Amino acid sequence: MRATVIYGERDVRLDDVPDPTILTPSDAVVRVVASCVCGSDLWSYRGIAPTAQPRRIGHEMVGVVEQIGSEVETIAVGDFVIAPFYFCDNTCVNCANGVSTSCLHGGWWGSADRDGHPVDAAQGERVRVPLADGTLVATPTMPDDALIPSLLTLSDVMGTGHHAALSAGVTDGSTVVVVGDGAVGLCAVLAATRLGASRVVAMSRHADRQAIAREFGATDIVAERGDEGVARIKELFGGIGPDAVLECVGTQESMDQALRSVRPGGTVGYVGVPNGGPELPIRTLFNSNIGVNGGVAPVRGYIEELLPEVLSGAINPGRVFDLELPLSEVAEAYAAMDERRATKVLLRP
C-alpha cells in the first residue's frame, strides 16, 4: 500500500510500505476513507521538531473496518469508524478518569504498541489499529459522503477545541476569547458557542478564517496582536477581560497573549502543542488568581457526545477543511498549510 513518510525538513513523500495485518487478537485493520494534515505535523515539516530518520506521519482518520482480531467484540467488519489521534483501551484507570491520552496500554499512530509491534500512521491507505474496541467509534450507519469532513474533525480538532473550552470552564453565559485561528482555534469558537458562551471573540488576521469563525458563532473579531491585542480585548470587556481565553497555538507569544488578556480570576484553557518554549509566569498567575488548565486533549472521550450533533447537522466542524487533495498530492497538502494557502487539508486515498 501507499503511505506518507517524512524524511526531513519540507521533505514529505508517498512511499510503498507493507500492508497492515492483524498482529494481536485486539487489532483491527481499517481502510482509510479520509485523513488530513494537522497543524502539529508542521512542526516536523518545518524542521522545528527534527526528523532523525524517515518515519510514517499522520494521526487523524476515518475509515471502514476490513479485518478484526479474534478478541474484538464491539467493532465489526464493514463498520464506518472514527479513530482518535491515539490508540487506547478505554478501560484502564487513566481512561476511566477521563485522560485516555495517558492510557496505560495505549500509544501513538506511527510509533509502536506496548508489544513492540509497529503501528501505522494515519496518512496512508490502511492502518492496523491496536486495541480496536477501545480506540474506534463506529457510526450507526454508513454516513453520507458530505459528512466525512465533520466526522474526521472528531478524530482531533473538534474534540481538541472542545477540550480547550471545557478546560477553561466555559459554560452558559461565559465570555470567551480564542487565540489562534487554525482548525483547532476555529473549532474552539464552535465549542464555546455550543456550550452557551454569550460572547466569543476570535483573534484572527485572515479574512477567510474570520468568515468561518463568524459561522461558528464568533460575535467579535480582533486582528491586533501583542500589546495592541491585549488593549483591544480589555476594551471589549470593560477594561477587565473575558472569563476564559482558549490558547490554541502553543507558542510563547500565544500563551503570553492569553495570560495578559484574561480577567483576574479567569481561566486559560490551553491545547496548542507547546513549541517555542512557553513558560508560565507563576507570580503573575498568583497575583491575579488566573487559572491555567488543559493539555493534550483526550478526544476519545468526547466522540460519543459530539457525534450525534455532527450526524444531525447541528454542528458542522468540517468547514475547517478548505482544501481537499488526493493522497498522491500529500506533499502539496503540507506545502499549502505551511504557506497558509489552506487552513486544513483533507486527504482522500
mmCIF file of C-alpha atoms in Angstrom:
data_model
loop_
_atom_site.group_PDB
_atom_site.id
_atom_site.type_symbol
_atom_site.label_atom_id
_atom_site.label_comp_id
_atom_site.label_asym_id
_atom_site.label_seq_id
_atom_site.Cartn_x
_atom_site.Cartn_y
_atom_site.Cartn_z
ATOM 1 C CA MET A 1 0.000 0.000 0.000
ATOM 2 C CA ARG A 2 0.987 3.668 -0.077
ATOM 3 C CA ALA A 3 1.583 5.853 2.963
ATOM 4 C CA THR A 4 3.113 9.214 3.828
ATOM 5 C CA VAL A 5 6.694 9.254 5.092
ATOM 6 C CA ILE A 6 8.538 12.323 6.341
ATOM 7 C CA TYR A 7 12.258 12.329 5.583
ATOM 8 C CA GLY A 8 13.229 15.725 6.953
ATOM 9 C CA GLU A 9 12.541 19.423 6.701
ATOM 10 C CA ARG A 10 9.972 20.061 3.930
ATOM 11 C CA ASP A 11 10.546 16.556 2.579
ATOM 12 C CA VAL A 12 7.310 14.531 2.659
ATOM 13 C CA ARG A 13 6.833 11.623 0.260
ATOM 14 C CA LEU A 14 4.260 8.982 -0.573
ATOM 15 C CA ASP A 15 6.051 5.630 -0.338
ATOM 16 C CA ASP A 16 5.170 1.990 -0.863
ATOM 17 C CA VAL A 17 5.020 0.294 2.557
ATOM 18 C CA PRO A 18 3.930 -3.160 3.770
ATOM 19 C CA ASP A 19 0.187 -3.818 4.016
ATOM 20 C CA PRO A 20 -1.014 -3.956 7.628
ATOM 21 C CA THR A 21 -2.074 -7.291 9.091
ATOM 22 C CA ILE A 22 -3.653 -8.483 12.336
ATOM 23 C CA LEU A 23 -0.779 -8.913 14.800
ATOM 24 C CA THR A 24 -2.642 -9.245 18.104
ATOM 25 C CA PRO A 25 -6.160 -10.537 18.880
ATOM 26 C CA SER A 26 -7.359 -6.997 19.787
ATOM 27 C CA ASP A 27 -6.359 -5.496 16.419
ATOM 28 C CA ALA A 28 -8.445 -4.279 13.520
ATOM 29 C CA VAL A 29 -7.362 -3.267 10.032
ATOM 30 C CA VAL A 30 -9.101 -0.144 8.731
ATOM 31 C CA ARG A 31 -9.235 1.069 5.139
ATOM 32 C CA VAL A 32 -8.774 4.826 5.377
ATOM 33 C CA VAL A 33 -11.569 6.817 3.740
ATOM 34 C CA ALA A 34 -10.173 10.215 4.723
ATOM 35 C CA SER A 35 -7.198 11.575 6.651
ATOM 36 C CA CYS A 36 -5.705 15.034 6.891
ATOM 37 C CA VAL A 37 -2.719 17.209 7.745
ATOM 38 C CA CYS A 38 -2.607 18.675 11.254
ATOM 39 C CA GLY A 39 -1.005 21.936 12.311
ATOM 40 C CA SER A 40 1.145 19.938 14.732
ATOM 41 C CA ASP A 41 2.510 17.948 11.759
ATOM 42 C CA LEU A 42 4.039 21.195 10.538
ATOM 43 C CA TRP A 43 6.482 21.324 13.460
ATOM 44 C CA SER A 44 8.266 18.329 11.904
ATOM 45 C CA TYR A 45 7.719 19.568 8.352
ATOM 46 C CA ARG A 46 9.339 22.904 9.191
ATOM 47 C CA GLY A 47 12.243 21.225 10.979
ATOM 48 C CA ILE A 48 11.325 22.729 14.355
ATOM 49 C CA ALA A 49 10.923 19.157 15.607
ATOM 50 C CA PRO A 50 13.812 17.416 13.794
ATOM 51 C CA THR A 51 13.269 14.105 11.986
ATOM 52 C CA ALA A 52 16.170 11.818 12.899
ATOM 53 C CA GLN A 53 15.214 9.179 10.336
ATOM 54 C CA PRO A 54 12.364 8.666 7.841
ATOM 55 C CA ARG A 55 9.117 7.821 9.604
ATOM 56 C CA ARG A 56 5.409 7.471 8.966
ATOM 57 C CA ILE A 57 3.272 10.505 9.789
ATOM 58 C CA GLY A 58 -0.388 11.431 10.304
ATOM 59 C CA HIS A 59 -2.771 10.884 13.207
ATOM 60 C CA GLU A 60 -6.342 11.736 12.077
ATOM 61 C CA MET A 61 -8.524 9.312 10.132
ATOM 62 C CA VAL A 62 -11.925 7.808 9.472
ATOM 63 C CA GLY A 63 -12.470 4.613 7.549
ATOM 64 C CA VAL A 64 -14.093 1.221 7.109
ATOM 65 C CA VAL A 65 -13.110 -1.892 9.087
ATOM 66 C CA GLU A 66 -11.764 -4.650 6.828
ATOM 67 C CA GLN A 67 -10.452 -7.204 9.340
ATOM 68 C CA ILE A 68 -10.738 -7.809 13.091
ATOM 69 C CA GLY A 69 -8.817 -9.937 15.565
ATOM 70 C CA SER A 70 -10.357 -12.817 17.471
ATOM 71 C CA GLU A 71 -10.897 -10.782 20.660
ATOM 72 C CA VAL A 72 -12.580 -7.740 19.063
ATOM 73 C CA GLU A 73 -16.212 -7.595 20.220
ATOM 74 C CA THR A 74 -17.731 -4.140 19.687
ATOM 75 C CA ILE A 75 -16.343 -3.365 16.214
ATOM 76 C CA ALA A 76 -17.342 -5.406 13.164
ATOM 77 C CA VAL A 77 -16.081 -5.774 9.622
ATOM 78 C CA GLY A 78 -17.868 -3.200 7.460
ATOM 79 C CA ASP A 79 -18.298 -0.611 10.239
ATOM 80 C CA PHE A 80 -17.514 3.002 9.421
ATOM 81 C CA VAL A 81 -15.282 4.163 12.265
ATOM 82 C CA ILE A 82 -13.673 7.268 13.725
ATOM 83 C CA ALA A 83 -10.207 6.886 15.233
ATOM 84 C CA PRO A 84 -8.897 9.407 17.765
ATOM 85 C CA PHE A 85 -5.351 10.691 17.243
ATOM 86 C CA TYR A 86 -4.031 7.946 19.525
ATOM 87 C CA PHE A 87 -5.000 4.394 20.455
ATOM 88 C CA CYS A 88 -6.235 3.364 23.891
ATOM 89 C CA ASP A 89 -8.078 0.549 25.667
ATOM 90 C CA ASN A 90 -10.684 2.974 27.120
ATOM 91 C CA THR A 91 -10.859 0.796 30.257
ATOM 92 C CA CYS A 92 -7.682 1.429 32.327
ATOM 93 C CA VAL A 93 -7.741 3.715 35.355
ATOM 94 C CA ASN A 94 -6.452 6.719 33.417
ATOM 95 C CA CYS A 95 -9.070 6.241 30.705
ATOM 96 C CA ALA A 96 -11.742 5.875 33.403
ATOM 97 C CA ASN A 97 -10.506 9.146 34.907
ATOM 98 C CA GLY A 98 -11.091 10.880 31.578
ATOM 99 C CA VAL A 99 -7.460 11.031 30.463
ATOM 100 C CA SER A 100 -7.346 8.415 27.714
ATOM 101 C CA THR A 101 -4.284 10.114 26.209
ATOM 102 C CA SER A 102 -2.450 8.646 29.214
ATOM 103 C CA CYS A 103 -3.832 5.137 28.698
ATOM 104 C CA LEU A 104 -1.629 2.594 30.423
ATOM 105 C CA HIS A 105 -1.727 0.366 27.345
ATOM 106 C CA GLY A 106 -2.104 2.920 24.551
ATOM 107 C CA GLY A 107 0.173 4.893 22.295
ATOM 108 C CA TRP A 108 0.502 6.996 19.172
ATOM 109 C CA TRP A 109 0.000 6.397 15.474
ATOM 110 C CA GLY A 110 3.296 5.941 13.684
ATOM 111 C CA SER A 111 5.079 4.609 16.789
ATOM 112 C CA ALA A 112 4.813 1.143 18.348
ATOM 113 C CA ASP A 113 2.319 -0.660 20.540
ATOM 114 C CA ARG A 114 3.140 -1.981 24.016
ATOM 115 C CA ASP A 115 4.211 -5.306 22.493
ATOM 116 C CA GLY A 116 6.766 -3.547 20.314
ATOM 117 C CA HIS A 117 4.856 -4.011 17.059
ATOM 118 C CA PRO A 118 4.999 -1.034 14.675
ATOM 119 C CA VAL A 119 1.763 0.937 14.365
ATOM 120 C CA ASP A 120 0.789 2.528 11.065
ATOM 121 C CA ALA A 121 0.284 6.284 10.849
ATOM 122 C CA ALA A 122 -2.965 7.713 9.510
ATOM 123 C CA GLN A 123 -1.881 9.326 6.234
ATOM 124 C CA GLY A 124 -1.987 6.096 4.268
ATOM 125 C CA GLU A 125 -4.356 3.684 2.593
ATOM 126 C CA ARG A 126 -4.779 1.262 5.508
ATOM 127 C CA VAL A 127 -3.967 1.197 9.218
ATOM 128 C CA ARG A 128 -3.577 -1.520 11.813
ATOM 129 C CA VAL A 129 -5.497 -0.336 14.876
ATOM 130 C CA PRO A 130 -4.371 -1.799 18.220
ATOM 131 C CA LEU A 131 -6.978 -2.079 20.990
ATOM 132 C CA ALA A 132 -9.733 -1.678 18.420
ATOM 133 C CA ASP A 133 -12.647 -1.983 20.866
ATOM 134 C CA GLY A 134 -11.350 0.863 22.991
ATOM 135 C CA THR A 135 -9.964 3.038 20.223
ATOM 136 C CA LEU A 136 -12.567 3.045 17.469
ATOM 137 C CA VAL A 137 -16.057 4.533 17.498
ATOM 138 C CA ALA A 138 -18.488 3.202 14.885
ATOM 139 C CA THR A 139 -21.208 5.345 13.373
ATOM 140 C CA PRO A 140 -24.751 3.894 13.479
ATOM 141 C CA THR A 141 -24.876 3.570 9.675
ATOM 142 C CA MET A 142 -22.638 4.295 6.697
ATOM 143 C CA PRO A 143 -22.566 8.117 6.597
ATOM 144 C CA ASP A 144 -23.197 10.304 3.578
ATOM 145 C CA ASP A 145 -20.047 11.499 1.877
ATOM 146 C CA ALA A 146 -20.895 15.106 2.772
ATOM 147 C CA LEU A 147 -20.485 14.252 6.467
ATOM 148 C CA ILE A 148 -16.974 12.827 6.107
ATOM 149 C CA PRO A 149 -15.132 16.138 6.798
ATOM 150 C CA SER A 150 -17.061 16.803 10.007
ATOM 151 C CA LEU A 151 -16.690 13.207 11.181
ATOM 152 C CA LEU A 152 -12.953 13.481 10.564
ATOM 153 C CA THR A 153 -12.719 16.512 12.872
ATOM 154 C CA LEU A 154 -13.878 14.273 15.738
ATOM 155 C CA SER A 155 -10.566 12.433 15.492
ATOM 156 C CA ASP A 156 -8.770 15.564 16.693
ATOM 157 C CA VAL A 157 -9.558 19.229 16.062
ATOM 158 C CA MET A 158 -13.205 19.421 17.149
ATOM 159 C CA GLY A 159 -12.522 17.366 20.259
ATOM 160 C CA THR A 160 -9.419 19.440 20.955
ATOM 161 C CA GLY A 161 -11.313 22.725 20.643
ATOM 162 C CA HIS A 162 -13.960 21.255 22.946
ATOM 163 C CA HIS A 163 -11.255 20.311 25.451
ATOM 164 C CA ALA A 164 -9.954 23.890 25.450
ATOM 165 C CA ALA A 165 -13.417 25.196 26.269
ATOM 166 C CA LEU A 166 -14.035 22.620 28.996
ATOM 167 C CA SER A 167 -10.582 23.201 30.496
ATOM 168 C CA ALA A 168 -11.310 26.918 30.772
ATOM 169 C CA GLY A 169 -14.678 26.276 32.400
ATOM 170 C CA VAL A 170 -16.772 27.714 29.573
ATOM 171 C CA THR A 171 -20.446 27.438 30.372
ATOM 172 C CA ASP A 172 -23.745 29.165 29.714
ATOM 173 C CA GLY A 173 -23.180 32.934 29.660
ATOM 174 C CA SER A 174 -19.360 32.833 29.662
ATOM 175 C CA THR A 175 -17.324 35.442 27.831
ATOM 176 C CA VAL A 176 -14.561 33.882 25.763
ATOM 177 C CA VAL A 177 -11.566 34.867 23.651
ATOM 178 C CA VAL A 178 -9.896 32.367 21.315
ATOM 179 C CA VAL A 179 -6.204 32.831 20.483
ATOM 180 C CA GLY A 180 -5.381 31.071 17.218
ATOM 181 C CA ASP A 181 -7.402 30.837 14.019
ATOM 182 C CA GLY A 182 -6.210 27.476 12.747
ATOM 183 C CA ALA A 183 -8.544 24.487 12.657
ATOM 184 C CA VAL A 184 -8.331 23.945 16.438
ATOM 185 C CA GLY A 185 -8.948 27.616 17.198
ATOM 186 C CA LEU A 186 -11.955 27.718 14.882
ATOM 187 C CA CYS A 187 -13.325 24.551 16.478
ATOM 188 C CA ALA A 188 -12.773 26.153 19.883
ATOM 189 C CA VAL A 189 -15.021 29.016 18.750
ATOM 190 C CA LEU A 190 -17.666 26.445 17.792
ATOM 191 C CA ALA A 191 -17.205 24.568 21.073
ATOM 192 C CA ALA A 192 -17.576 27.732 23.169
ATOM 193 C CA THR A 193 -20.713 28.680 21.254
ATOM 194 C CA ARG A 194 -22.104 25.170 21.693
ATOM 195 C CA LEU A 195 -21.526 25.366 25.462
ATOM 196 C CA GLY A 196 -23.564 28.568 25.691
ATOM 197 C CA ALA A 197 -20.959 31.351 25.752
ATOM 198 C CA SER A 198 -22.645 34.733 25.499
ATOM 199 C CA ARG A 199 -19.756 36.398 23.683
ATOM 200 C CA VAL A 200 -16.933 34.776 21.722
ATOM 201 C CA VAL A 201 -14.031 36.780 20.298
ATOM 202 C CA ALA A 202 -11.877 35.201 17.609
ATOM 203 C CA MET A 203 -8.372 36.630 17.294
ATOM 204 C CA SER A 204 -7.694 36.370 13.559
ATOM 205 C CA ARG A 205 -5.970 38.336 10.817
ATOM 206 C CA HIS A 206 -7.203 36.229 7.890
ATOM 207 C CA ALA A 207 -10.479 37.135 6.178
ATOM 208 C CA ASP A 208 -11.308 33.543 5.167
ATOM 209 C CA ARG A 209 -10.798 32.253 8.694
ATOM 210 C CA GLN A 210 -12.702 35.184 10.161
ATOM 211 C CA ALA A 211 -15.660 34.185 7.998
ATOM 212 C CA ILE A 212 -15.609 30.620 9.352
ATOM 213 C CA ALA A 213 -15.289 31.937 12.905
ATOM 214 C CA ARG A 214 -18.402 34.054 12.332
ATOM 215 C CA GLU A 215 -20.249 31.000 11.017
ATOM 216 C CA PHE A 216 -19.188 29.113 14.146
ATOM 217 C CA GLY A 217 -20.610 31.791 16.440
ATOM 218 C CA ALA A 218 -17.895 34.404 16.954
ATOM 219 C CA THR A 219 -19.509 37.690 17.966
ATOM 220 C CA ASP A 220 -16.344 39.761 17.522
ATOM 221 C CA ILE A 221 -13.075 39.609 15.583
ATOM 222 C CA VAL A 222 -9.804 41.087 16.851
ATOM 223 C CA ALA A 223 -6.910 41.300 14.418
ATOM 224 C CA GLU A 224 -4.394 43.048 16.680
ATOM 225 C CA ARG A 225 -1.630 41.149 18.482
ATOM 226 C CA GLY A 226 0.738 41.798 21.382
ATOM 227 C CA ASP A 227 0.132 44.919 23.469
ATOM 228 C CA GLU A 228 -2.407 46.225 20.949
ATOM 229 C CA GLY A 229 -4.272 42.925 21.044
ATOM 230 C CA VAL A 230 -4.412 42.907 24.837
ATOM 231 C CA ALA A 231 -5.639 46.507 24.873
ATOM 232 C CA ARG A 232 -8.348 45.737 22.318
ATOM 233 C CA ILE A 233 -9.550 42.710 24.287
ATOM 234 C CA LYS A 234 -9.654 44.679 27.524
ATOM 235 C CA GLU A 235 -11.604 47.411 25.752
ATOM 236 C CA LEU A 236 -14.232 44.899 24.623
ATOM 237 C CA PHE A 237 -14.706 43.629 28.169
ATOM 238 C CA GLY A 238 -14.984 46.762 30.282
ATOM 239 C CA GLY A 239 -11.259 47.142 30.811
ATOM 240 C CA ILE A 240 -11.137 43.834 32.732
ATOM 241 C CA GLY A 241 -11.020 40.970 30.239
ATOM 242 C CA PRO A 242 -13.088 37.837 29.477
ATOM 243 C CA ASP A 243 -13.898 34.943 31.759
ATOM 244 C CA ALA A 244 -11.929 32.498 29.637
ATOM 245 C CA VAL A 245 -9.214 32.547 26.993
ATOM 246 C CA LEU A 246 -8.646 29.467 24.832
ATOM 247 C CA GLU A 247 -4.997 29.173 23.721
ATOM 248 C CA CYS A 248 -4.861 27.082 20.546
ATOM 249 C CA VAL A 249 -1.383 27.713 19.109
ATOM 250 C CA GLY A 250 1.346 26.565 21.502
ATOM 251 C CA THR A 251 3.959 29.344 21.266
ATOM 252 C CA GLN A 252 5.387 31.697 23.866
ATOM 253 C CA GLU A 253 3.654 34.609 22.139
ATOM 254 C CA SER A 254 0.225 32.967 22.061
ATOM 255 C CA MET A 255 0.388 31.951 25.714
ATOM 256 C CA ASP A 256 1.515 35.455 26.688
ATOM 257 C CA GLN A 257 -1.415 36.863 24.703
ATOM 258 C CA ALA A 258 -3.818 34.584 26.530
ATOM 259 C CA LEU A 259 -2.496 35.229 30.031
ATOM 260 C CA ARG A 260 -2.466 39.003 29.621
ATOM 261 C CA SER A 261 -5.958 39.063 28.127
ATOM 262 C CA VAL A 262 -7.961 37.017 30.644
ATOM 263 C CA ARG A 263 -9.651 38.764 33.581
ATOM 264 C CA PRO A 264 -8.436 38.376 37.171
ATOM 265 C CA GLY A 265 -9.893 35.121 38.445
ATOM 266 C CA GLY A 266 -10.426 33.867 34.892
ATOM 267 C CA THR A 267 -9.012 30.737 33.295
ATOM 268 C CA VAL A 268 -6.820 29.999 30.289
ATOM 269 C CA GLY A 269 -7.611 26.681 28.612
ATOM 270 C CA TYR A 270 -4.598 25.606 26.567
ATOM 271 C CA VAL A 271 -4.445 22.921 23.898
ATOM 272 C CA GLY A 272 -1.818 24.283 21.495
ATOM 273 C CA VAL A 273 1.037 21.769 21.221
ATOM 274 C CA PRO A 274 3.875 23.604 23.022
ATOM 275 C CA ASN A 275 6.674 24.819 20.772
ATOM 276 C CA GLY A 276 8.875 27.868 21.188
ATOM 277 C CA GLY A 277 9.286 27.418 24.933
ATOM 278 C CA PRO A 278 6.103 28.790 26.556
ATOM 279 C CA GLU A 279 6.566 29.060 30.313
ATOM 280 C CA LEU A 280 4.110 30.169 32.966
ATOM 281 C CA PRO A 281 4.760 33.375 34.986
ATOM 282 C CA ILE A 282 3.737 31.984 38.360
ATOM 283 C CA ARG A 283 3.899 35.347 40.168
ATOM 284 C CA THR A 284 1.512 36.879 37.617
ATOM 285 C CA LEU A 285 -0.896 33.965 37.980
ATOM 286 C CA PHE A 286 -0.669 34.156 41.753
ATOM 287 C CA ASN A 287 -1.246 37.902 41.919
ATOM 288 C CA SER A 288 -4.325 37.804 39.672
ATOM 289 C CA ASN A 289 -5.773 34.411 40.626
ATOM 290 C CA ILE A 290 -5.569 33.313 36.993
ATOM 291 C CA GLY A 291 -6.042 29.603 36.398
ATOM 292 C CA VAL A 292 -4.370 27.611 33.630
ATOM 293 C CA ASN A 293 -5.762 24.231 32.656
ATOM 294 C CA GLY A 294 -5.539 21.973 29.627
ATOM 295 C CA GLY A 295 -3.081 19.798 27.781
ATOM 296 C CA VAL A 296 -3.232 17.058 25.187
ATOM 297 C CA ALA A 297 -6.935 16.555 24.509
ATOM 298 C CA PRO A 298 -8.471 13.168 25.437
ATOM 299 C CA VAL A 299 -10.740 13.311 22.388
ATOM 300 C CA ARG A 300 -11.765 9.631 22.540
ATOM 301 C CA GLY A 301 -13.935 10.569 25.498
ATOM 302 C CA TYR A 302 -15.731 13.296 23.544
ATOM 303 C CA ILE A 303 -16.596 11.446 20.322
ATOM 304 C CA GLU A 304 -19.859 9.878 21.517
ATOM 305 C CA GLU A 305 -21.036 13.246 22.873
ATOM 306 C CA LEU A 306 -20.300 15.185 19.692
ATOM 307 C CA LEU A 307 -21.143 12.515 17.103
ATOM 308 C CA PRO A 308 -24.968 12.847 17.227
ATOM 309 C CA GLU A 309 -24.726 16.581 16.611
ATOM 310 C CA VAL A 310 -22.473 16.031 13.592
ATOM 311 C CA LEU A 311 -24.808 13.372 12.188
ATOM 312 C CA SER A 312 -27.854 15.600 12.679
ATOM 313 C CA GLY A 313 -26.152 18.642 11.172
ATOM 314 C CA ALA A 314 -26.473 20.624 14.408
ATOM 315 C CA ILE A 315 -22.752 21.376 14.130
ATOM 316 C CA ASN A 316 -20.606 21.371 11.001
ATOM 317 C CA PRO A 317 -16.973 21.492 12.116
ATOM 318 C CA GLY A 318 -15.901 20.101 8.729
ATOM 319 C CA ARG A 319 -15.999 23.695 7.469
ATOM 320 C CA VAL A 320 -12.400 23.994 8.666
ATOM 321 C CA PHE A 321 -11.327 21.943 5.630
ATOM 322 C CA ASP A 322 -10.852 24.408 2.810
ATOM 323 C CA LEU A 323 -8.769 22.192 0.518
ATOM 324 C CA GLU A 324 -9.212 18.551 -0.471
ATOM 325 C CA LEU A 325 -6.464 16.629 -2.280
ATOM 326 C CA PRO A 326 -5.755 13.023 -3.228
ATOM 327 C CA LEU A 327 -3.189 11.247 -1.067
ATOM 328 C CA SER A 328 -0.877 11.243 -4.086
ATOM 329 C CA GLU A 329 -0.546 15.026 -3.627
ATOM 330 C CA VAL A 330 0.325 14.891 0.074
ATOM 331 C CA ALA A 331 3.479 16.982 -0.463
ATOM 332 C CA GLU A 332 1.295 19.789 -1.845
ATOM 333 C CA ALA A 333 -1.053 19.379 1.130
ATOM 334 C CA TYR A 334 1.802 20.081 3.533
ATOM 335 C CA ALA A 335 3.089 22.989 1.449
ATOM 336 C CA ALA A 336 -0.377 24.565 1.278
ATOM 337 C CA MET A 337 -0.748 24.533 5.048
ATOM 338 C CA ASP A 338 2.836 25.615 5.648
ATOM 339 C CA GLU A 339 2.356 28.597 3.330
ATOM 340 C CA ARG A 340 -1.086 29.403 4.798
ATOM 341 C CA ARG A 341 -2.805 28.775 1.485
ATOM 342 C CA ALA A 342 -5.099 26.393 3.355
ATOM 343 C CA THR A 343 -6.458 26.226 6.893
ATOM 344 C CA LYS A 344 -6.668 22.420 6.916
ATOM 345 C CA VAL A 345 -6.267 19.900 4.102
ATOM 346 C CA LEU A 346 -8.352 16.748 3.763
ATOM 347 C CA LEU A 347 -6.721 13.758 2.037
ATOM 348 C CA ARG A 348 -8.539 11.002 0.180
ATOM 349 C CA PRO A 349 -6.640 7.813 -0.774
#
